[in-house]
Every structure is written in C-alpha cells, then in structure tokens.
Amino acid sequence: MNILPAETGGVPTAAPTTDHPTSGTRPEERPADFVPVPDPSPTDHRPDRWSGELLDLDAYLARIGYDGPREPTLAVLRDLQRAHTTGIPFENVHAVLGRDLPLDLPSVEARLVRDRRGGYCFEHVLLFAAAVERLGFHVTGMIGRVSLGAPKVLPATHGLLAVTARDDDREWLCDVGFGAGPLGPIELADGAQVAYDGWRHRLERRPGAHGIDQWWLYQTAPGPSGPDDDPERVPTPWIDRHTFTLTAQYPIDYVVGSHFVGTHARSPFVRRLFAQRMTPAAHHSLDDLKLVTTRPDGTNVTEHLAPEALDGTLREVFGIALTKEELHEIAARRADTGPAQ
C-alpha cells in the first residue's frame, strides 16, 4: 500500500502491479496484481550531481591555463587533468590554522579559483568533478585509503573520480587531488600503466571481502636510478599509493571525510603545513620547513628552510601567497608544537 501525505487528504491506495517486490513488503503479503511505483533513489546519477551548473567555467579554465576544446572527449579529459594538476597546488593552510573548510562548490571555487589558493584532495576533486560534469562527462566519485607502504590501516580519506568520455566507453581514474599526479587519467583496468612525462603509475585489482574488488594504485618510489642500459642502475621500485573500491561516493561523503582530515587531532593536516606542486619536470613537496624536489627518474634533493624563507618559497615554488597574519599563525603553531619530525 502507498500512503499519501496526510496534508493532501489522501487515503491509502493500492499501487499498480509489478513483478518486482518493494522494500519492507514480504512477497506473501502482496496481492497478485500489486505493482509498486518505484521511488527515485537519492543515489541515482544525475547530470547535476557535482553542481557543475554553478561553476564559473571560464574562470576555472583560465585558472588552470586551459584554452582548448570544450567537448566531453578523452583527449579533452587528458588535457584538463594535466592542466588542473599542474595549475592548482595542493595545500592545507585552512586546516592547519583551524579555519572552517566548507565543501560546497561556491566556497571551493572561491578559494581555489578566485583567491588563487590551493587545496587538499576533496577540494580538488569537487572542483574538477564540477568542471567535467559541466562539459558533459559522466562522473562517479570514489574514496581511497592512502597507504604509501604503511603497515597499518589508515582512514579512507582520499577522494578520486571515475570519468567516462562521450567518445570512449572505458572508465578512467582521475586522481587530481593527491598533489603528486598522475598528470593524466589512467584506464580503470587491471594492470593498466601510464608514464606521463616519465612519471609512472599502474593499477592492480585484487579480490576483496564480500566479493568487492579492491583496486591499488602504485607509483614509482624515489630512489637510485640511471640510464636503462647502465649495468649498475638500481631499478626504481613500485610503492602502493592508495587502495579504493568502485563503490560510488557523493559530495556529502567527501564532507564527512574532510571533517576528519581538517579537524581530527590525529590528522597530520591539522598539525603542520603541507604543500605540493606537480610539474612535468619535478614534484615539489613541502612538509613544514622541509622541501623535497623529486624528478621523474626518482632522484630527489632535500632542503631545510629557514623560517624566514617560507613565504618566498611558497610564492616562488608553489604559487601560494599567504597573508602576513597566516604566516604569523603558522609560525606560532610551529613554536607551540615543535618542528616536524
């Protein structure tokens, strides 16, 4: 039986017949001619799931330096991901300063586009999802569990996207919010490998609990290397970066994950400053005052900054311009908590 809302004056009415059972009604209780009217699911895919209609597309594309075609093709997706990952840095200034970090699209757009700041994974993913949705791609959100070789289970707090283009039936992993590439999408297929400008990543699918496959994204780890024909070359090993499933996630799920990342006492993002900038030639990573520059061949250089050099490094290397007040607060927090270990 369907119950009409009381305020309409409605009375219980028999629904039309269907061959499919309704939730909450046992088959033996349904009359032979019972056909329930299916309610729309709040998790059905909608063309506006990621609020693409709210995005100032021109401003976003100008922010990432993209002036190419605006068609939902695989070639455009590749160019967009490259432009986004190299155009907008990764940073956690709001979290480390204890400021609110709303994830509605207008707020994210204001921070990353209009104010020309960076963000962490959930901000990047929401912005990129809105853009590609607006252009006509099919977008599904996912959540990953960062590992990086850790022996313990870490929380599932990394946002990712599966995107399908109009001219290609395959699904593509777009991991735009990690801060370290990849510079383009990876086909969601077991064993898929990419090497964008020498930065190598691969996917592996493994059987998981309850029949739900786990997907693992690997990247080459920094380490000794050299020409392929050098007999003394030490192969750069693969390191697991994160694992995820294809279970669909939604903007509200990212809000929950972001709350942990941005407020929980055990989250590293509330304790010290992080920033990353990805380019085809180098990946720059700042952890408090330690700056690491890594090349595609795995070689890296570490520099320990003086506190007074932080502002200039953020501006010149990462394209992040903090206010004097923010710099002062970060320095005060470092004095309270001590240097990063």
PDB file of N, CA and C in Angstrom, residues 40-46 49 248 250 253:
ATOM      1  N   PRO A  40      12.285   7.372  -6.773  1.00  0.00           N
ATOM      2  CA  PRO A  40      13.631   7.694  -7.270  1.00  0.00           C
ATOM      3  C   PRO A  40      14.646   7.590  -6.145  1.00  0.00           C
ATOM      4  N   SER A  41      15.798   7.003  -6.463  1.00  0.00           N
ATOM      5  CA  SER A  41      16.840   6.837  -5.456  1.00  0.00           C
ATOM      6  C   SER A  41      17.663   8.112  -5.343  1.00  0.00           C
ATOM      7  N   PRO A  42      17.986   8.544  -4.123  1.00  0.00           N
ATOM      8  CA  PRO A  42      18.837   9.732  -3.988  1.00  0.00           C
ATOM      9  C   PRO A  42      20.246   9.505  -4.492  1.00  0.00           C
ATOM     10  N   THR A  43      20.601   8.231  -4.746  1.00  0.00           N
ATOM     11  CA  THR A  43      21.952   7.959  -5.251  1.00  0.00           C
ATOM     12  C   THR A  43      21.968   7.710  -6.757  1.00  0.00           C
ATOM     13  N   ASP A  44      20.812   7.865  -7.444  1.00  0.00           N
ATOM     14  CA  ASP A  44      20.828   7.765  -8.899  1.00  0.00           C
ATOM     15  C   ASP A  44      21.730   8.847  -9.479  1.00  0.00           C
ATOM     16  N   HIS A  45      22.393   8.508 -10.595  1.00  0.00           N
ATOM     17  CA  HIS A  45      23.246   9.524 -11.228  1.00  0.00           C
ATOM     18  C   HIS A  45      22.370  10.614 -11.829  1.00  0.00           C
ATOM     19  N   ARG A  46      22.720  11.839 -11.544  1.00  0.00           N
ATOM     20  CA  ARG A  46      22.041  12.978 -12.140  1.00  0.00           C
ATOM     21  C   ARG A  46      23.082  13.833 -12.848  1.00  0.00           C
ATOM     22  N   ARG A  49      24.891  16.214 -10.373  1.00  0.00           N
ATOM     23  CA  ARG A  49      25.310  15.656  -9.089  1.00  0.00           C
ATOM     24  C   ARG A  49      26.430  16.477  -8.457  1.00  0.00           C
ATOM     25  N   ALA A 248      30.257   3.838  -5.442  1.00  0.00           N
ATOM     26  CA  ALA A 248      30.039   5.264  -5.710  1.00  0.00           C
ATOM     27  C   ALA A 248      29.964   6.069  -4.415  1.00  0.00           C
ATOM     28  N   TYR A 250      29.527  10.313  -2.903  1.00  0.00           N
ATOM     29  CA  TYR A 250      28.817  11.527  -3.261  1.00  0.00           C
ATOM     30  C   TYR A 250      29.406  12.716  -2.504  1.00  0.00           C
ATOM     31  N   ASP A 253      29.636  12.492   1.174  1.00  0.00           N
ATOM     32  CA  ASP A 253      30.654  11.576   1.705  1.00  0.00           C
ATOM     33  C   ASP A 253      32.002  12.285   1.823  1.00  0.00           C
TER      34      ASP A 253
END
